Tab-separated table of C-alpha atoms and ligand atoms in Angstrom:
chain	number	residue	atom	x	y	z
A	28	UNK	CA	197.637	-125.814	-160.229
A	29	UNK	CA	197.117	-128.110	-163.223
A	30	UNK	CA	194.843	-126.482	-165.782
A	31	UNK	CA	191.179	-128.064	-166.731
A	32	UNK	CA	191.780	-126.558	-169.970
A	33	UNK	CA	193.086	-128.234	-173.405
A	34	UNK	CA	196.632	-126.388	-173.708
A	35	UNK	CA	195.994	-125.475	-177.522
A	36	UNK	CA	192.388	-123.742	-176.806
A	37	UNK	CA	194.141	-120.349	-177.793
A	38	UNK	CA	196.412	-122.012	-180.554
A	39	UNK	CA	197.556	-118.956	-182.866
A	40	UNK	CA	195.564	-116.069	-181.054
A	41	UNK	CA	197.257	-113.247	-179.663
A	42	UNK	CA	197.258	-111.222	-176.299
A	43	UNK	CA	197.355	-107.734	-175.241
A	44	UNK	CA	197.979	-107.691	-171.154
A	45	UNK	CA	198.192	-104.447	-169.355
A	46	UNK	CA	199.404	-105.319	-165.729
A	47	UNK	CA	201.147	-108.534	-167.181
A	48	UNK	CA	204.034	-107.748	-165.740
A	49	UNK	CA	203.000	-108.654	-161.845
A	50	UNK	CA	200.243	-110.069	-160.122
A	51	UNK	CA	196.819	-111.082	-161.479
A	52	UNK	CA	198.012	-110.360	-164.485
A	53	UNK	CA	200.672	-111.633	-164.693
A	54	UNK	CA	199.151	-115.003	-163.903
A	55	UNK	CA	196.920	-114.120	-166.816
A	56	UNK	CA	199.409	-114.093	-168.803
A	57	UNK	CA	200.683	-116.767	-167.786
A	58	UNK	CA	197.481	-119.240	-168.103
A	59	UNK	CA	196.988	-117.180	-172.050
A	60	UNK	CA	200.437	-118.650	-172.961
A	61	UNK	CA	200.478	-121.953	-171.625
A	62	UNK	CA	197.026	-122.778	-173.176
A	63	UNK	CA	198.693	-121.148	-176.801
A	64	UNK	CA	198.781	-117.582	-177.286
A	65	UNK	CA	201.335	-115.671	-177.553
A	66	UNK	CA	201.098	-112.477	-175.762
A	67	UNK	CA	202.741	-108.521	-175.365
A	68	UNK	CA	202.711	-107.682	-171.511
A	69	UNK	CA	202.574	-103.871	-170.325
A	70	UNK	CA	203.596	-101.757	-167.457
A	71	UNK	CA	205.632	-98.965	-166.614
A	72	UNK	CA	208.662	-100.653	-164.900
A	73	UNK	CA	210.735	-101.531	-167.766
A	74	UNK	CA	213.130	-103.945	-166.078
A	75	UNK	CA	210.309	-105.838	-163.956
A	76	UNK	CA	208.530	-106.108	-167.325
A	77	UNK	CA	211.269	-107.624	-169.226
A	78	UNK	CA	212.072	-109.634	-166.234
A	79	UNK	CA	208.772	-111.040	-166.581
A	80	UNK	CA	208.639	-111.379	-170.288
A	81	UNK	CA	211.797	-113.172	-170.009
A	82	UNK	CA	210.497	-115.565	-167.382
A	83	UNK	CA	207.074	-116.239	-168.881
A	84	UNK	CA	208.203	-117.056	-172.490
A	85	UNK	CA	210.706	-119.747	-170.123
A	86	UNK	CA	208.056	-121.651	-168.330
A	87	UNK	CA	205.343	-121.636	-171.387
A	88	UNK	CA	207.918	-122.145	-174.341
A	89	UNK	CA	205.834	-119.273	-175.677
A	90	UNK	CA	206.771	-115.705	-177.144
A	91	UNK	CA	206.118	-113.100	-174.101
A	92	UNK	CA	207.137	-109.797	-175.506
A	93	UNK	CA	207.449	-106.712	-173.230
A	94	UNK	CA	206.296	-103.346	-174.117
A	95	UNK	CA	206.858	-100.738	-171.493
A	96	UNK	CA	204.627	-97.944	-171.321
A	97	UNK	CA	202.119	-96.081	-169.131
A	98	UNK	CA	198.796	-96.785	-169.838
A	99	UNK	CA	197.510	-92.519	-169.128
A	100	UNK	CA	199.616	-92.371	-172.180
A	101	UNK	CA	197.884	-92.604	-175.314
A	102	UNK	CA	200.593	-91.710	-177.823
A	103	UNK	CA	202.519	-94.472	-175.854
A	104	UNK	CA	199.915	-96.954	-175.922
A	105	UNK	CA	199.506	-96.902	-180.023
A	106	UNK	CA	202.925	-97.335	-180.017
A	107	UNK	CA	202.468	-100.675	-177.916
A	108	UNK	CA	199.267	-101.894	-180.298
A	109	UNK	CA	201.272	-101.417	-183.410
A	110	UNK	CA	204.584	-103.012	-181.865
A	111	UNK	CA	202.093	-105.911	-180.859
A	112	UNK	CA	200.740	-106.004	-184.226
A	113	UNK	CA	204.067	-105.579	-185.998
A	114	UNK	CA	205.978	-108.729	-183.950
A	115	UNK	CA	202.956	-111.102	-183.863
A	116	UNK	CA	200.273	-109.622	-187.020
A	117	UNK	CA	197.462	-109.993	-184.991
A	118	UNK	CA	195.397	-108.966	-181.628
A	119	UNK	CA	192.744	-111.439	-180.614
A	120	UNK	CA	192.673	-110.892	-176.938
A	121	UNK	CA	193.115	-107.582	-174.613
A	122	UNK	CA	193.470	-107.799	-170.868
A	123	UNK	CA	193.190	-104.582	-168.949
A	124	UNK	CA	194.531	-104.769	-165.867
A	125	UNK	CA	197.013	-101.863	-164.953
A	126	UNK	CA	195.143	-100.155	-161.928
A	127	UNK	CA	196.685	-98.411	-159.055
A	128	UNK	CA	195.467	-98.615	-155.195
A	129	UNK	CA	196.113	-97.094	-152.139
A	130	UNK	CA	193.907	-96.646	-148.441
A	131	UNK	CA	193.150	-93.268	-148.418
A	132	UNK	CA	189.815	-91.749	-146.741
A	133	UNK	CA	188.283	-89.397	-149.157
A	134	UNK	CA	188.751	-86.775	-146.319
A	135	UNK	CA	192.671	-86.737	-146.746
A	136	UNK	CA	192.645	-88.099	-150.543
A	137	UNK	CA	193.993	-84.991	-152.738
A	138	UNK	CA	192.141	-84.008	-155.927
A	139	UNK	CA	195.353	-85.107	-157.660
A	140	UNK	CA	195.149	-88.846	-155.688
A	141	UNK	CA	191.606	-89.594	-156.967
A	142	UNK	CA	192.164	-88.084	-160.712
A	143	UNK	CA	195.588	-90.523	-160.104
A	144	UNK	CA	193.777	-93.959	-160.079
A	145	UNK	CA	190.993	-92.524	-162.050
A	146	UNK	CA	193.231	-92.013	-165.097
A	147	UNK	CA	194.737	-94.929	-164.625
A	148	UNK	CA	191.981	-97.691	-163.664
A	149	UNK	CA	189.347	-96.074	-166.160
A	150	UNK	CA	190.791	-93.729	-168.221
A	151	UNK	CA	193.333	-96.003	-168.985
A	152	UNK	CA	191.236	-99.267	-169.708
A	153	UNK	CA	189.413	-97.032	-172.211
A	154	UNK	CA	192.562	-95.446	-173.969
A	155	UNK	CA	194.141	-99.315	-174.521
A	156	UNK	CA	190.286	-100.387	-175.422
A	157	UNK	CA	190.076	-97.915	-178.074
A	158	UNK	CA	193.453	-98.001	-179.759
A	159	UNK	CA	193.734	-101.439	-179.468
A	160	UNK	CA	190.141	-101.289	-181.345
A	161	UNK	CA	191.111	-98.707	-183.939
A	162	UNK	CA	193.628	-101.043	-185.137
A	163	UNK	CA	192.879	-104.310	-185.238
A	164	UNK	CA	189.601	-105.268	-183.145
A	165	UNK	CA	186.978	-103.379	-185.103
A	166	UNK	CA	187.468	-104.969	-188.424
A	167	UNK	CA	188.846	-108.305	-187.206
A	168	UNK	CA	186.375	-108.461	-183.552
A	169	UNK	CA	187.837	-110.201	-180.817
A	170	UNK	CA	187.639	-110.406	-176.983
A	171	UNK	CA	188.305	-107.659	-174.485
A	172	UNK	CA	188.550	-108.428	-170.425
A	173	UNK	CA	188.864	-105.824	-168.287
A	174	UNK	CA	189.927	-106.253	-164.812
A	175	UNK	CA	187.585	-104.597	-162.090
A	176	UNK	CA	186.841	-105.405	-158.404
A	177	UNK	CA	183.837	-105.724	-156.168
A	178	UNK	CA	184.435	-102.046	-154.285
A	179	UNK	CA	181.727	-100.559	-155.525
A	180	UNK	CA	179.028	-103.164	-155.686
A	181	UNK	CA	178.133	-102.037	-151.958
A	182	UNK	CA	180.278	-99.074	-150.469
A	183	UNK	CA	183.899	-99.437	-149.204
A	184	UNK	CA	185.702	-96.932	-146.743
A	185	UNK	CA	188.811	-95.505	-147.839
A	186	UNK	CA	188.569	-96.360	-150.856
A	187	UNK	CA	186.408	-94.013	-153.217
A	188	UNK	CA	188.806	-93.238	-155.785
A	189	UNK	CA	189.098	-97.071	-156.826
A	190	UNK	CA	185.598	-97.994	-156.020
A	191	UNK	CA	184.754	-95.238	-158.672
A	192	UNK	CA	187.068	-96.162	-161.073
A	193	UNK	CA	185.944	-99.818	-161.320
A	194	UNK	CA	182.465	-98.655	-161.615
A	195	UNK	CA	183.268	-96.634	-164.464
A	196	UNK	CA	185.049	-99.929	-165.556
A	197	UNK	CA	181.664	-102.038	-165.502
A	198	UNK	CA	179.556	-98.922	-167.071
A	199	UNK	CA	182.267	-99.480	-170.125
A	200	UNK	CA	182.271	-103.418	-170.152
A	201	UNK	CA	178.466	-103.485	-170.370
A	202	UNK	CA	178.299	-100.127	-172.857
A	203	UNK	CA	180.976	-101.676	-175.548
A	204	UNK	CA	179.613	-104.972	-175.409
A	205	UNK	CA	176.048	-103.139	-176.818
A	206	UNK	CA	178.042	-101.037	-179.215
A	207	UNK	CA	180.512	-103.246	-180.478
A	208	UNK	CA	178.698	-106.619	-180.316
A	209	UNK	CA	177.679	-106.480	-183.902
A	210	UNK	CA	181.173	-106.012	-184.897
A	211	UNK	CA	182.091	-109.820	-183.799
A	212	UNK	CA	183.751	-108.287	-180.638
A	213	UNK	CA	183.201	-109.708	-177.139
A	214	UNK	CA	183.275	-107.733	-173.597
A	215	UNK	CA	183.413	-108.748	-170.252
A	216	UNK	CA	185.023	-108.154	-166.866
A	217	UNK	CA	186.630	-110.304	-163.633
A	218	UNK	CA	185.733	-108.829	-160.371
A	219	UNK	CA	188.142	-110.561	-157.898
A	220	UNK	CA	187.490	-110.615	-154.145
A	221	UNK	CA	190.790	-110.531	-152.517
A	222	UNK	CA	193.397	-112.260	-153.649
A	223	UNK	CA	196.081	-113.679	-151.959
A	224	UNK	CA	199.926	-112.576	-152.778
A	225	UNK	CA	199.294	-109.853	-154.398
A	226	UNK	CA	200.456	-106.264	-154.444
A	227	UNK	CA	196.802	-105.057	-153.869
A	228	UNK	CA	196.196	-107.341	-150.733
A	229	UNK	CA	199.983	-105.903	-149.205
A	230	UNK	CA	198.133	-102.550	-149.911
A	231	UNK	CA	194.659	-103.401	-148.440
A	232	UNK	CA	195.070	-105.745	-146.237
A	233	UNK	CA	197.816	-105.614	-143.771
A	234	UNK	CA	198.658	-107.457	-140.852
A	235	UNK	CA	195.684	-108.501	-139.074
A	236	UNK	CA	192.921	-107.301	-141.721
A	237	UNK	CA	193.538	-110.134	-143.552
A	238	UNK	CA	192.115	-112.411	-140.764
A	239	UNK	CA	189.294	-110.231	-140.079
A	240	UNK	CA	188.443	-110.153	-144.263
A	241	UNK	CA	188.743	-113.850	-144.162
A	242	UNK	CA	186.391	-114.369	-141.621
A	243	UNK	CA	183.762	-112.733	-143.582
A	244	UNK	CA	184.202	-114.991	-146.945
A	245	UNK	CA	181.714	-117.646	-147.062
A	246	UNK	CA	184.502	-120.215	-148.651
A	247	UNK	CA	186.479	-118.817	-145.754
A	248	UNK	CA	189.617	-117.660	-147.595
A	249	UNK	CA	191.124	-115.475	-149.950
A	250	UNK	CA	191.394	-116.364	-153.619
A	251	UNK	CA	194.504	-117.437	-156.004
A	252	UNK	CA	195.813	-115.524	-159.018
A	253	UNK	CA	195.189	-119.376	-160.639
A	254	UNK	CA	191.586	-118.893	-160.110
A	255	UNK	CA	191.277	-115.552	-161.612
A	256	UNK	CA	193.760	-116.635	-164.406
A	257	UNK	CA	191.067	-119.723	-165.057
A	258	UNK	CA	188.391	-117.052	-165.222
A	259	UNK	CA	190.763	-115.332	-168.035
A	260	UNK	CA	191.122	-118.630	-169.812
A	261	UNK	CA	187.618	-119.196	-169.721
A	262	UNK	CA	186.281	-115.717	-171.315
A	263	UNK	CA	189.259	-115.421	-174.004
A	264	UNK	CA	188.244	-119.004	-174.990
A	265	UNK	CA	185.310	-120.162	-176.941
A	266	UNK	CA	183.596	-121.827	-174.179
A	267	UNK	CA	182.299	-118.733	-173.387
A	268	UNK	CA	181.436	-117.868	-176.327
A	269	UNK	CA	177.753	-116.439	-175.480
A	270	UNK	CA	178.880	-114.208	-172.720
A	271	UNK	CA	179.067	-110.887	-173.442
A	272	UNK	CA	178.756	-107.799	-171.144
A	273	UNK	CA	179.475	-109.688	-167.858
A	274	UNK	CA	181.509	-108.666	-165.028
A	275	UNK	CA	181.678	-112.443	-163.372
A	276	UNK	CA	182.349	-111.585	-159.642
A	277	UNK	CA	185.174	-114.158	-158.020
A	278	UNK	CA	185.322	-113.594	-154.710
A	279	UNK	CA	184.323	-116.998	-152.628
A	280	UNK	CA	180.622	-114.813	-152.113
A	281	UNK	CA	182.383	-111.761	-150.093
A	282	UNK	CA	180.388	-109.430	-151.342
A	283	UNK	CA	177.146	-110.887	-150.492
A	284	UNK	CA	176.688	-110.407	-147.059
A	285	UNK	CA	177.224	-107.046	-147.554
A	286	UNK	CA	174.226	-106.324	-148.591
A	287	UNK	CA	171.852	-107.968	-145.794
A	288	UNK	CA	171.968	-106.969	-142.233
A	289	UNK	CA	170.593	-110.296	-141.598
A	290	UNK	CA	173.830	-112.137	-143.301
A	291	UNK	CA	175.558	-111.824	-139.931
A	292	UNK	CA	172.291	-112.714	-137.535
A	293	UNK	CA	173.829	-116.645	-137.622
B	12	HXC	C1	197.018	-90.960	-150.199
B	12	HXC	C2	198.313	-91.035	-152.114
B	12	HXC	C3	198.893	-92.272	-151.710
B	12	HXC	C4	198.461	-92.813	-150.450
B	12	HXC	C5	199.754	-91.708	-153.621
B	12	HXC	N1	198.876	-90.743	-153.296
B	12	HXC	N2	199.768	-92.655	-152.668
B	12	HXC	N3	197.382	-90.393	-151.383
B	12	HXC	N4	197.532	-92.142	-149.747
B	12	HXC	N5	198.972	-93.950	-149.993
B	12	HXC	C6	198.608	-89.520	-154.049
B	12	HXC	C7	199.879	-88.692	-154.139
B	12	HXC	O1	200.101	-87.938	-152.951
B	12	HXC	C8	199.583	-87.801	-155.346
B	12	HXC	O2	198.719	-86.737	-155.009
B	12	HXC	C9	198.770	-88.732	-156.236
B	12	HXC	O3	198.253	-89.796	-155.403
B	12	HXC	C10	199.618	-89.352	-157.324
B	12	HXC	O4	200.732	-89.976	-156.720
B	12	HXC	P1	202.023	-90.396	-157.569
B	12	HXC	O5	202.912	-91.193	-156.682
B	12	HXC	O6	202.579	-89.199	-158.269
B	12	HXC	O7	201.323	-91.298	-158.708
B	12	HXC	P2	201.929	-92.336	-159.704
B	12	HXC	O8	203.442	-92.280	-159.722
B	12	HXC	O9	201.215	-92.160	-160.965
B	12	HXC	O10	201.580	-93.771	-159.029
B	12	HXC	C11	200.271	-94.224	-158.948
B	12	HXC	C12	199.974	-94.852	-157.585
B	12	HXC	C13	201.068	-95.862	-157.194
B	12	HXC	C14	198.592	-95.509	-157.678
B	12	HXC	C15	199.908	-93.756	-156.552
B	12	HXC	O11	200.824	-96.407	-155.915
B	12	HXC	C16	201.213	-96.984	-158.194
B	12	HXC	O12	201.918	-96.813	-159.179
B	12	HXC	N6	200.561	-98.131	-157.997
B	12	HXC	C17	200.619	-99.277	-158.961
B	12	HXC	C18	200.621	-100.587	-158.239
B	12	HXC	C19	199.357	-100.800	-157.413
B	12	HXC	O13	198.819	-99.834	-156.833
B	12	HXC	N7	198.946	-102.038	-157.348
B	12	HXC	C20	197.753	-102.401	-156.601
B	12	HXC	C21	196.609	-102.535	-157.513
B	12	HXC	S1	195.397	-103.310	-156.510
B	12	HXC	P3	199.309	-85.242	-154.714
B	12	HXC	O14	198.074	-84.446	-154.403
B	12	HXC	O15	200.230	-85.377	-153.531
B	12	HXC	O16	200.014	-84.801	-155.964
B	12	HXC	C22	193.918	-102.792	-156.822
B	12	HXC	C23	192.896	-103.474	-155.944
B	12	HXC	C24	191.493	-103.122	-156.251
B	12	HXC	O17	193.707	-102.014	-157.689
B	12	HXC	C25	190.490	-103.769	-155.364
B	12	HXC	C26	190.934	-104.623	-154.257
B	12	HXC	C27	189.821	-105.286	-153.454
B	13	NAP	P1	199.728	-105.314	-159.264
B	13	NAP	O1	200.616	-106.514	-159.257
B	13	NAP	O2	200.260	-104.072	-158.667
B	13	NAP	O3	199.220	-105.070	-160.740
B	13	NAP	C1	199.013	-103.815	-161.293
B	13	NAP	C2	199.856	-103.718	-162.538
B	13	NAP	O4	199.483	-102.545	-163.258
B	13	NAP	C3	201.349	-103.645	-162.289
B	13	NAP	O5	201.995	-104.609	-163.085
B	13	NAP	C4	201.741	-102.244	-162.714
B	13	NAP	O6	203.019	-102.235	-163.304
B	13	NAP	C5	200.653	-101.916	-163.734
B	13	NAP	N1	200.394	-100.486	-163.806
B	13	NAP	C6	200.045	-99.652	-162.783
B	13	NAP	N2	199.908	-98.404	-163.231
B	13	NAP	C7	200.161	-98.442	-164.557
B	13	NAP	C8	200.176	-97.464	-165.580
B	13	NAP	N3	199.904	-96.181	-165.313
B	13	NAP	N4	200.486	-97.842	-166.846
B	13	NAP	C9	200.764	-99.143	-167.125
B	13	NAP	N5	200.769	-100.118	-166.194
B	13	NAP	C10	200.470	-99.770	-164.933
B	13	NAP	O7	198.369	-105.610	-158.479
B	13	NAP	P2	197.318	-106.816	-158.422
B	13	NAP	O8	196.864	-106.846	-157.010
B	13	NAP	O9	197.827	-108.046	-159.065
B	13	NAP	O10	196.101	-106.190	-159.279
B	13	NAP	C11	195.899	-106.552	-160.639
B	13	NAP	C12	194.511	-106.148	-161.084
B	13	NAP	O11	193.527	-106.827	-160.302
B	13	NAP	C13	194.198	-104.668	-160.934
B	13	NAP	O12	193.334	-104.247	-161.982
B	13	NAP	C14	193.447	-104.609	-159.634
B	13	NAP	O13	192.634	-103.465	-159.509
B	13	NAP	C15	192.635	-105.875	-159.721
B	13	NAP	N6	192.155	-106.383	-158.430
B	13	NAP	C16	193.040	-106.902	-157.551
B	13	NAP	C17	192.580	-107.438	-156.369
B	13	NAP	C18	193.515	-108.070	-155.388
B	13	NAP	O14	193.062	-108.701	-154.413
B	13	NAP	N7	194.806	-107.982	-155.573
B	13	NAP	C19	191.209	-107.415	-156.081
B	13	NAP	C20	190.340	-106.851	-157.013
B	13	NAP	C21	190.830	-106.348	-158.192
B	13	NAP	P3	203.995	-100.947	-163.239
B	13	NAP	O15	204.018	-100.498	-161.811
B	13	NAP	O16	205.277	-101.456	-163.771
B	13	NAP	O17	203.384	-99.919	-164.144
């Protein structure tokens, strides 16, 4: 997809992306570095990582730098926001989008399962928030995205350990944009619907799901990691500029029906 955007809105800023190494974020990524940036991606697999550093710097002619770590880790993670800070000197943007997602009903999901994607959906989000803040963000601001979903906004079977964990997502997004707005630092999350060709849709939508989730969209498809990359663009640019504490929902208005009976009486 060709980009709306102006490729030098992010001209000398800087990116933090957790997840950058497949996926959503990865698209992120992507869209941060062909529109200027230059950006550290995270994740545990070290080879997939570099592969995608490696690959990413290639198609954007921008420096993609991969820092592999686990984001439950937090003596690991200050390692990766002072290697970010050491290579490029700065931190303007950080994307948190490392999650973790299986089915599981909560009747047969262990204690250890649900503290699993807790730790690393929410926990993690707020360790990479806060060092990333410690050291650079609260006395230079910036702009923090955090990746969530739309699991919780009504209730979703089989999935209560994510739905939780992107709830506790939003409760941070709209809590740090109140406490850290004065300090020149912007908030926000994207709550993608399902998107297509992704690891999360193999997970949650097999086989013939897909056609039965796609019947309920009102735009009558899934989305694109381009779109939700757009939605990236858009908050780590200036055009946003007066948004702060949103979770902007993308999700071709799946959620909606959801909460009507009446949705489905036409
Ligand atoms: C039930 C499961 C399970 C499953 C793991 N567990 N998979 N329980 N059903 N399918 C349980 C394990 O039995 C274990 O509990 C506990 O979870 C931890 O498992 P580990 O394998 O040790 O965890 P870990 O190595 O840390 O890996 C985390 C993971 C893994 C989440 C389980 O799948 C992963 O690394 N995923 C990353 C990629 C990913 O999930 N991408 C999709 C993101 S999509 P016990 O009790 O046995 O010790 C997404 C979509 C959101 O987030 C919304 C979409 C609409
Ligand atoms: P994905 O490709 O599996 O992305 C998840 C990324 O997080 C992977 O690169 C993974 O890399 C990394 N990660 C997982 N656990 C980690 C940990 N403990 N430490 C560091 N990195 C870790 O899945 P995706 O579908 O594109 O999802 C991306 C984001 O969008 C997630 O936040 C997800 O919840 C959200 N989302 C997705 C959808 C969808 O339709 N796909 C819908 C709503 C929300 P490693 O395995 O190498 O660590």
């Amino acid at each position: 997809m060709k980009s709306v955007f102006r490729d030098d809105i992010l001209e000398g800023k800087v990116a933090l992306v957790t997840g950058g190494g497949s996926g959503i974020c990865k698209g992120i990524a992507q869209a941060l570095l062909a529109h200027g940036a230059r950006c550290a991606i995270v994740g545990r697999k070290a080879e997939r990582l570099a592969g995608a550093a490696a690959e990413l710097s290639a198609t954007t002619g921008r420096e993609c730098i991969a820092l592999p770590a686990d984001v439950r880790d937090t003596a690991a993670i200050e390692k990766v926001v002072d290697s970010t800070l050491e290579r490029f000197g700065r931190i303007d943007v950080l994307v948190n989008g490392a999650a973790g997602n299986f089915l599981a009903p909560a009747a047969q999901l262990s204690y250890n399962g649900f503290k699993t994607v807790m730790e690393i959906d929410a926990i993690g989000t707020f360790n990479v928030t806060k060092a990333t803040f410690e050291k650079r963000l609260r006395d230079h601001g910036g702009n923090v995205i955090n990746i969530s979903a739309t699991l919780h906004l009504g209730g979703t079977p089989l999935q209560v350990h994510a739905a939780s964990a992107k709830a506790a997502i939003d409760a941070m997004t709209r809590t740090l944009a109140i406490e850290w707005g004065p300090l020149g630092i912007r908030v926000n999350a994207i709550a993608p619907g399902p998107i297509d060709e992704t690891e999360g849709m193999k997970r949650l939508a097999p086989g013939g799901v897909k056609d039965r989730m796609t019947a309920a969209i009102p735009l009558g498809r899934f989305g694109r990691i381009d779109e939700m990359a757009s939605i990236a663009l858009f908050l780590a640019s200036d055009a946003s500029s007066y948004i702060h504490g949103e979770v902007i929902v993308a999700d071709g208005g799946a959620w909606l029906p959801t909460v009507s009976p009446l949705a489905f009486a036409g």
